[in-house]
Amino acid sequence: MTTHPVDEKLPVLKMATSGLQHVAAMYAGVVAPPLIVGAAIGLTGTELTFLTGACLFTAGLATFLQTLGIWKIGARLPFVNGVTFAGVAPMTAIVAATDDPSDALPVIFGAVIVAGLLGFLAAPVFCKAVRFFPPVVTGTVITLIGVSLLPVAFGWAQGPDPAAHDYGSATNLGLAGATLLIVLLLRRFTRGFVKQIAVLLGLVAGTVLAIPFGGVDFGPVAAADVVGFPAPFHFGAPQFQLAAIMSMCVVMVVSMTESTADMLALGEIVERPADERTIAAGLRADTLGSALSPLFNGFMCSAFAQNIGLVAMTRIRSRYVVAAGGGFLVLMGLCPVAASLIAVVPRPVLGGAGVVLFGSVAASGIQTLVGAALEKGDNVLIVAVSLAVGIVPITAPEFYHAFPETARIVLDSGISTGCLAAVLLNLVFNHPGKEPARLPGPADAVPLAPQSIV
């Protein structure tokens, strides 16, 4: 019996380098939330390093749950899990509402634990929403995932600090452009394994190019400890406050919605469509990982959409490769020096690679829409309006500024609003009396040819 590429175990070197490539693609997204929340609390440099390492460690554990799985937990797809950015605004709001800054993290951790456990219980029900995701919906959502991530890459390309004098400078943009060019050249003129790790090689080459311009800071490596462990409840025992729990439960719903869309996207890319059972198992991994994360001082975990682009581009579909990436995350959480090596990569270099990764996700969505029968009925209208609704938070970030903070958790996520719009419009225009919604199956999946990505 032929092994599906998702379940294929690759040679050790290929698995390790490809897994490291996944870590490089998602590292900035994992460390940004703890840095932002930690700065809002006023943590010292040592405490901030500890919190960041803890988030890397718990991201690795959550990735193990998602890729390798136990019992009915884990989608067993090449899915990277890490700290969700959707929780940043509510967590900083919790910090602002806490009288004693030393209580802020315990309150956040308590809220995440409760939200994670409730989400775990709700996963078998939540997964049934998959029947509302025919190709016209999934294609729209996948496209929105890529489009929503592109501004992140553009921000990285300009530099790490918007207040810095060189933010958006020709040097920073040049480094981003050079990294992008290197990745494209490697994809065009190399073959085999070198072609598959083009992004990783591009990040290394871009970092070397940045050294003469003073764009590489080796300070984190010099200051990092060799060994460290995120001791349980380092910042204090979790505290349970109703308002904080409610806000994090809203974030959990948003996270589960986005994870469902991500699983559907990845299922089509790896040609193993995600059914209700797969989505339920994936949501259990997300939510259980979130519930366990605070025990080791981490935040709420969710699937990382940017790594879907890496799978689409490299065509390396093995979940064991991503599990290897999870192993690197755990090691970085236990060895701060190793974590600091990834931190050396300049933000503009990450931005150049991000254009390829995130654009690949959007391209995958467009390919799904090609097979979504847009010529029939009002499918074009569904796509047009849903894309417009989803792009609002990207093109006009302050559009919903007058809405309550709780509502903005959902409204400020283009993926969530666009997904909800697509589902509702599909129900209106493709109701059972006209054209029943159906589960995306193998016939709907549009194989992605490597040459069509870059």
PDB file of C-alpha atoms in Angstrom, residues 163-359:
ATOM      1  CA  ALA A 163       9.512  54.603  15.242  1.00  0.00           C
ATOM      2  CA  ALA A 164      13.088  53.999  14.060  1.00  0.00           C
ATOM      3  CA  HIS A 165      14.714  56.475  11.679  1.00  0.00           C
ATOM      4  CA  ASP A 166      15.489  53.752   9.140  1.00  0.00           C
ATOM      5  CA  TYR A 167      11.989  52.263   9.089  1.00  0.00           C
ATOM      6  CA  GLY A 168      11.062  51.795   5.421  1.00  0.00           C
ATOM      7  CA  SER A 169      14.531  52.897   4.298  1.00  0.00           C
ATOM      8  CA  ALA A 170      16.016  51.934   0.957  1.00  0.00           C
ATOM      9  CA  THR A 171      18.425  49.630   2.800  1.00  0.00           C
ATOM     10  CA  ASN A 172      15.674  47.696   4.548  1.00  0.00           C
ATOM     11  CA  LEU A 173      13.535  47.437   1.433  1.00  0.00           C
ATOM     12  CA  GLY A 174      16.626  46.480  -0.577  1.00  0.00           C
ATOM     13  CA  LEU A 175      17.384  43.617   1.831  1.00  0.00           C
ATOM     14  CA  ALA A 176      13.790  42.412   1.559  1.00  0.00           C
ATOM     15  CA  GLY A 177      13.933  42.625  -2.229  1.00  0.00           C
ATOM     16  CA  ALA A 178      17.286  40.837  -2.365  1.00  0.00           C
ATOM     17  CA  THR A 179      15.958  38.008  -0.181  1.00  0.00           C
ATOM     18  CA  LEU A 180      12.883  37.680  -2.395  1.00  0.00           C
ATOM     19  CA  LEU A 181      15.086  37.633  -5.500  1.00  0.00           C
ATOM     20  CA  ILE A 182      17.363  34.946  -4.030  1.00  0.00           C
ATOM     21  CA  VAL A 183      14.381  32.728  -3.201  1.00  0.00           C
ATOM     22  CA  LEU A 184      12.972  33.171  -6.712  1.00  0.00           C
ATOM     23  CA  LEU A 185      16.327  32.415  -8.361  1.00  0.00           C
ATOM     24  CA  LEU A 186      16.783  29.300  -6.231  1.00  0.00           C
ATOM     25  CA  ARG A 187      13.293  28.127  -7.120  1.00  0.00           C
ATOM     26  CA  ARG A 188      13.916  28.782 -10.820  1.00  0.00           C
ATOM     27  CA  PHE A 189      17.425  27.447 -11.339  1.00  0.00           C
ATOM     28  CA  THR A 190      17.898  24.692  -8.760  1.00  0.00           C
ATOM     29  CA  ARG A 191      16.397  21.248  -8.388  1.00  0.00           C
ATOM     30  CA  GLY A 192      15.538  18.676  -5.768  1.00  0.00           C
ATOM     31  CA  PHE A 193      16.301  19.328  -2.134  1.00  0.00           C
ATOM     32  CA  VAL A 194      17.974  22.717  -2.688  1.00  0.00           C
ATOM     33  CA  LYS A 195      14.854  23.937  -4.456  1.00  0.00           C
ATOM     34  CA  GLN A 196      12.641  22.741  -1.618  1.00  0.00           C
ATOM     35  CA  ILE A 197      14.600  24.635   1.062  1.00  0.00           C
ATOM     36  CA  ALA A 198      14.893  27.792  -1.046  1.00  0.00           C
ATOM     37  CA  VAL A 199      13.213  29.888   1.643  1.00  0.00           C
ATOM     38  CA  LEU A 200      15.631  28.742   4.345  1.00  0.00           C
ATOM     39  CA  LEU A 201      18.622  29.378   2.086  1.00  0.00           C
ATOM     40  CA  GLY A 202      17.178  32.769   1.192  1.00  0.00           C
ATOM     41  CA  LEU A 203      16.896  33.676   4.877  1.00  0.00           C
ATOM     42  CA  VAL A 204      20.533  32.673   5.473  1.00  0.00           C
ATOM     43  CA  ALA A 205      21.768  34.567   2.413  1.00  0.00           C
ATOM     44  CA  GLY A 206      19.690  37.632   3.287  1.00  0.00           C
ATOM     45  CA  THR A 207      21.100  37.639   6.812  1.00  0.00           C
ATOM     46  CA  VAL A 208      24.675  37.488   5.474  1.00  0.00           C
ATOM     47  CA  LEU A 209      23.921  40.378   3.108  1.00  0.00           C
ATOM     48  CA  ALA A 210      22.575  42.425   6.025  1.00  0.00           C
ATOM     49  CA  ILE A 211      25.783  42.171   8.085  1.00  0.00           C
ATOM     50  CA  PRO A 212      27.736  44.941   6.232  1.00  0.00           C
ATOM     51  CA  PHE A 213      24.737  47.264   6.648  1.00  0.00           C
ATOM     52  CA  GLY A 214      24.595  46.746  10.397  1.00  0.00           C
ATOM     53  CA  GLY A 215      21.264  44.994  10.094  1.00  0.00           C
ATOM     54  CA  VAL A 216      22.243  41.923  12.123  1.00  0.00           C
ATOM     55  CA  ASP A 217      22.291  42.134  15.913  1.00  0.00           C
ATOM     56  CA  PHE A 218      24.252  39.318  17.567  1.00  0.00           C
ATOM     57  CA  GLY A 219      23.478  40.728  21.021  1.00  0.00           C
ATOM     58  CA  PRO A 220      20.704  38.202  21.743  1.00  0.00           C
ATOM     59  CA  VAL A 221      23.154  35.328  21.177  1.00  0.00           C
ATOM     60  CA  ALA A 222      25.751  36.775  23.549  1.00  0.00           C
ATOM     61  CA  ALA A 223      23.193  37.486  26.264  1.00  0.00           C
ATOM     62  CA  ALA A 224      21.266  34.211  26.064  1.00  0.00           C
ATOM     63  CA  ASP A 225      21.693  31.369  28.565  1.00  0.00           C
ATOM     64  CA  VAL A 226      22.688  27.959  27.290  1.00  0.00           C
ATOM     65  CA  VAL A 227      20.045  26.046  29.253  1.00  0.00           C
ATOM     66  CA  GLY A 228      16.683  27.168  30.594  1.00  0.00           C
ATOM     67  CA  PHE A 229      13.339  25.600  31.414  1.00  0.00           C
ATOM     68  CA  PRO A 230       9.915  27.282  31.592  1.00  0.00           C
ATOM     69  CA  ALA A 231       9.175  26.274  35.181  1.00  0.00           C
ATOM     70  CA  PRO A 232       5.414  25.794  35.735  1.00  0.00           C
ATOM     71  CA  PHE A 233       3.568  28.863  37.059  1.00  0.00           C
ATOM     72  CA  HIS A 234       6.746  30.944  37.074  1.00  0.00           C
ATOM     73  CA  PHE A 235       4.675  34.136  37.203  1.00  0.00           C
ATOM     74  CA  GLY A 236       2.243  32.846  39.821  1.00  0.00           C
ATOM     75  CA  ALA A 237      -0.758  30.528  40.061  1.00  0.00           C
ATOM     76  CA  PRO A 238      -3.558  31.250  37.556  1.00  0.00           C
ATOM     77  CA  GLN A 239      -6.350  33.576  38.641  1.00  0.00           C
ATOM     78  CA  PHE A 240      -9.881  33.340  37.294  1.00  0.00           C
ATOM     79  CA  GLN A 241     -11.772  36.557  36.561  1.00  0.00           C
ATOM     80  CA  LEU A 242     -15.065  36.446  34.658  1.00  0.00           C
ATOM     81  CA  ALA A 243     -14.438  39.442  32.375  1.00  0.00           C
ATOM     82  CA  ALA A 244     -11.035  38.116  31.317  1.00  0.00           C
ATOM     83  CA  ILE A 245     -12.454  34.619  30.758  1.00  0.00           C
ATOM     84  CA  MET A 246     -15.263  35.972  28.570  1.00  0.00           C
ATOM     85  CA  SER A 247     -12.855  37.979  26.409  1.00  0.00           C
ATOM     86  CA  MET A 248     -10.557  34.994  25.899  1.00  0.00           C
ATOM     87  CA  CYS A 249     -13.547  32.762  25.080  1.00  0.00           C
ATOM     88  CA  VAL A 250     -14.371  35.159  22.239  1.00  0.00           C
ATOM     89  CA  VAL A 251     -10.774  34.869  21.064  1.00  0.00           C
ATOM     90  CA  MET A 252     -11.092  31.083  21.236  1.00  0.00           C
ATOM     91  CA  VAL A 253     -14.151  31.153  18.946  1.00  0.00           C
ATOM     92  CA  VAL A 254     -12.268  33.358  16.487  1.00  0.00           C
ATOM     93  CA  SER A 255      -9.254  31.064  16.693  1.00  0.00           C
ATOM     94  CA  MET A 256     -11.355  27.939  16.102  1.00  0.00           C
ATOM     95  CA  THR A 257     -13.016  29.586  13.095  1.00  0.00           C
ATOM     96  CA  GLU A 258      -9.669  30.481  11.564  1.00  0.00           C
ATOM     97  CA  SER A 259      -8.227  27.033  12.354  1.00  0.00           C
ATOM     98  CA  THR A 260     -11.176  25.378  10.603  1.00  0.00           C
ATOM     99  CA  ALA A 261     -10.508  27.477   7.513  1.00  0.00           C
ATOM    100  CA  ASP A 262      -6.775  26.720   7.736  1.00  0.00           C
ATOM    101  CA  MET A 263      -7.392  22.969   7.975  1.00  0.00           C
ATOM    102  CA  LEU A 264      -9.661  23.063   4.939  1.00  0.00           C
ATOM    103  CA  ALA A 265      -6.992  25.019   3.053  1.00  0.00           C
ATOM    104  CA  LEU A 266      -4.172  22.697   4.042  1.00  0.00           C
ATOM    105  CA  GLY A 267      -6.275  19.614   3.340  1.00  0.00           C
ATOM    106  CA  GLU A 268      -6.700  20.700  -0.266  1.00  0.00           C
ATOM    107  CA  ILE A 269      -3.042  21.660  -0.668  1.00  0.00           C
ATOM    108  CA  VAL A 270      -1.785  18.266   0.566  1.00  0.00           C
ATOM    109  CA  GLU A 271      -4.611  16.465  -1.298  1.00  0.00           C
ATOM    110  CA  ARG A 272      -6.113  14.974   1.847  1.00  0.00           C
ATOM    111  CA  PRO A 273      -9.369  16.928   2.257  1.00  0.00           C
ATOM    112  CA  ALA A 274     -10.237  17.682   5.876  1.00  0.00           C
ATOM    113  CA  ASP A 275     -13.539  16.076   6.902  1.00  0.00           C
ATOM    114  CA  GLU A 276     -15.500  16.594  10.121  1.00  0.00           C
ATOM    115  CA  ARG A 277     -13.451  14.016  12.020  1.00  0.00           C
ATOM    116  CA  THR A 278     -10.157  15.632  10.989  1.00  0.00           C
ATOM    117  CA  ILE A 279     -11.375  19.117  11.887  1.00  0.00           C
ATOM    118  CA  ALA A 280     -12.704  17.960  15.261  1.00  0.00           C
ATOM    119  CA  ALA A 281      -9.356  16.315  16.043  1.00  0.00           C
ATOM    120  CA  GLY A 282      -7.492  19.414  14.912  1.00  0.00           C
ATOM    121  CA  LEU A 283      -9.644  21.696  17.042  1.00  0.00           C
ATOM    122  CA  ARG A 284      -9.080  19.423  20.041  1.00  0.00           C
ATOM    123  CA  ALA A 285      -5.330  19.809  19.528  1.00  0.00           C
ATOM    124  CA  ASP A 286      -5.662  23.601  19.265  1.00  0.00           C
ATOM    125  CA  THR A 287      -7.805  23.913  22.365  1.00  0.00           C
ATOM    126  CA  LEU A 288      -5.989  21.350  24.509  1.00  0.00           C
ATOM    127  CA  GLY A 289      -2.677  22.934  23.559  1.00  0.00           C
ATOM    128  CA  SER A 290      -4.114  26.278  24.638  1.00  0.00           C
ATOM    129  CA  ALA A 291      -5.361  24.869  27.958  1.00  0.00           C
ATOM    130  CA  LEU A 292      -1.972  23.302  28.740  1.00  0.00           C
ATOM    131  CA  SER A 293       0.116  26.235  27.524  1.00  0.00           C
ATOM    132  CA  PRO A 294      -0.373  28.460  30.618  1.00  0.00           C
ATOM    133  CA  LEU A 295       0.975  25.670  32.835  1.00  0.00           C
ATOM    134  CA  PHE A 296       4.361  26.442  31.251  1.00  0.00           C
ATOM    135  CA  ASN A 297       3.723  30.218  31.064  1.00  0.00           C
ATOM    136  CA  GLY A 298       2.532  30.263  27.442  1.00  0.00           C
ATOM    137  CA  PHE A 299      -0.475  31.836  25.727  1.00  0.00           C
ATOM    138  CA  MET A 300      -3.370  30.580  23.598  1.00  0.00           C
ATOM    139  CA  CYS A 301      -2.225  28.456  20.640  1.00  0.00           C
ATOM    140  CA  SER A 302      -3.647  28.230  17.144  1.00  0.00           C
ATOM    141  CA  ALA A 303      -2.669  27.032  13.673  1.00  0.00           C
ATOM    142  CA  PHE A 304      -0.211  29.242  11.784  1.00  0.00           C
ATOM    143  CA  ALA A 305      -1.489  30.123   8.330  1.00  0.00           C
ATOM    144  CA  GLN A 306       1.918  31.312   7.081  1.00  0.00           C
ATOM    145  CA  ASN A 307       3.273  27.768   7.194  1.00  0.00           C
ATOM    146  CA  ILE A 308       0.534  26.642   4.838  1.00  0.00           C
ATOM    147  CA  GLY A 309       2.238  28.786   2.207  1.00  0.00           C
ATOM    148  CA  LEU A 310       5.515  26.991   2.851  1.00  0.00           C
ATOM    149  CA  VAL A 311       3.842  23.600   2.348  1.00  0.00           C
ATOM    150  CA  ALA A 312       2.238  24.841  -0.869  1.00  0.00           C
ATOM    151  CA  MET A 313       5.512  26.220  -2.208  1.00  0.00           C
ATOM    152  CA  THR A 314       7.902  23.397  -1.289  1.00  0.00           C
ATOM    153  CA  ARG A 315       5.417  20.570  -1.885  1.00  0.00           C
ATOM    154  CA  ILE A 316       6.901  18.817   1.158  1.00  0.00           C
ATOM    155  CA  ARG A 317       3.689  17.506   2.685  1.00  0.00           C
ATOM    156  CA  SER A 318       5.016  15.230   5.427  1.00  0.00           C
ATOM    157  CA  ARG A 319       3.570  15.937   8.874  1.00  0.00           C
ATOM    158  CA  TYR A 320       6.749  14.529  10.353  1.00  0.00           C
ATOM    159  CA  VAL A 321       8.682  17.444   8.879  1.00  0.00           C
ATOM    160  CA  VAL A 322       6.462  19.845  10.799  1.00  0.00           C
ATOM    161  CA  ALA A 323       6.798  17.638  13.884  1.00  0.00           C
ATOM    162  CA  ALA A 324      10.570  18.081  13.503  1.00  0.00           C
ATOM    163  CA  GLY A 325       9.918  21.819  13.475  1.00  0.00           C
ATOM    164  CA  GLY A 326       7.976  21.350  16.713  1.00  0.00           C
ATOM    165  CA  GLY A 327      11.041  19.612  18.134  1.00  0.00           C
ATOM    166  CA  PHE A 328      13.179  22.626  17.256  1.00  0.00           C
ATOM    167  CA  LEU A 329      10.661  24.890  18.995  1.00  0.00           C
ATOM    168  CA  VAL A 330      10.848  22.782  22.157  1.00  0.00           C
ATOM    169  CA  LEU A 331      14.654  22.839  22.038  1.00  0.00           C
ATOM    170  CA  MET A 332      14.667  26.612  21.601  1.00  0.00           C
ATOM    171  CA  GLY A 333      12.391  26.900  24.613  1.00  0.00           C
ATOM    172  CA  LEU A 334      14.865  24.806  26.601  1.00  0.00           C
ATOM    173  CA  CYS A 335      17.976  26.397  25.098  1.00  0.00           C
ATOM    174  CA  PRO A 336      17.699  30.188  24.811  1.00  0.00           C
ATOM    175  CA  VAL A 337      20.955  30.353  22.831  1.00  0.00           C
ATOM    176  CA  ALA A 338      19.379  28.248  20.061  1.00  0.00           C
ATOM    177  CA  ALA A 339      16.299  30.479  20.059  1.00  0.00           C
ATOM    178  CA  SER A 340      18.480  33.563  19.734  1.00  0.00           C
ATOM    179  CA  LEU A 341      20.058  32.238  16.516  1.00  0.00           C
ATOM    180  CA  ILE A 342      16.695  32.486  14.755  1.00  0.00           C
ATOM    181  CA  ALA A 343      16.210  35.923  16.311  1.00  0.00           C
ATOM    182  CA  VAL A 344      19.358  37.086  14.500  1.00  0.00           C
ATOM    183  CA  VAL A 345      17.528  37.035  11.130  1.00  0.00           C
ATOM    184  CA  PRO A 346      16.685  40.689  10.366  1.00  0.00           C
ATOM    185  CA  ARG A 347      13.041  41.581  10.027  1.00  0.00           C
ATOM    186  CA  PRO A 348      13.412  42.900   6.426  1.00  0.00           C
ATOM    187  CA  VAL A 349      14.880  39.531   5.413  1.00  0.00           C
ATOM    188  CA  LEU A 350      11.854  37.798   6.930  1.00  0.00           C
ATOM    189  CA  GLY A 351       9.656  40.222   5.019  1.00  0.00           C
ATOM    190  CA  GLY A 352      11.198  39.305   1.672  1.00  0.00           C
ATOM    191  CA  ALA A 353      10.619  35.604   2.309  1.00  0.00           C
ATOM    192  CA  GLY A 354       7.134  36.337   3.661  1.00  0.00           C
ATOM    193  CA  VAL A 355       6.016  37.774   0.324  1.00  0.00           C
ATOM    194  CA  VAL A 356       6.583  34.359  -1.260  1.00  0.00           C
ATOM    195  CA  LEU A 357       5.058  32.375   1.599  1.00  0.00           C
ATOM    196  CA  PHE A 358       1.925  34.455   2.098  1.00  0.00           C
ATOM    197  CA  GLY A 359       1.403  35.038  -1.610  1.00  0.00           C
TER     198      GLY A 359
END
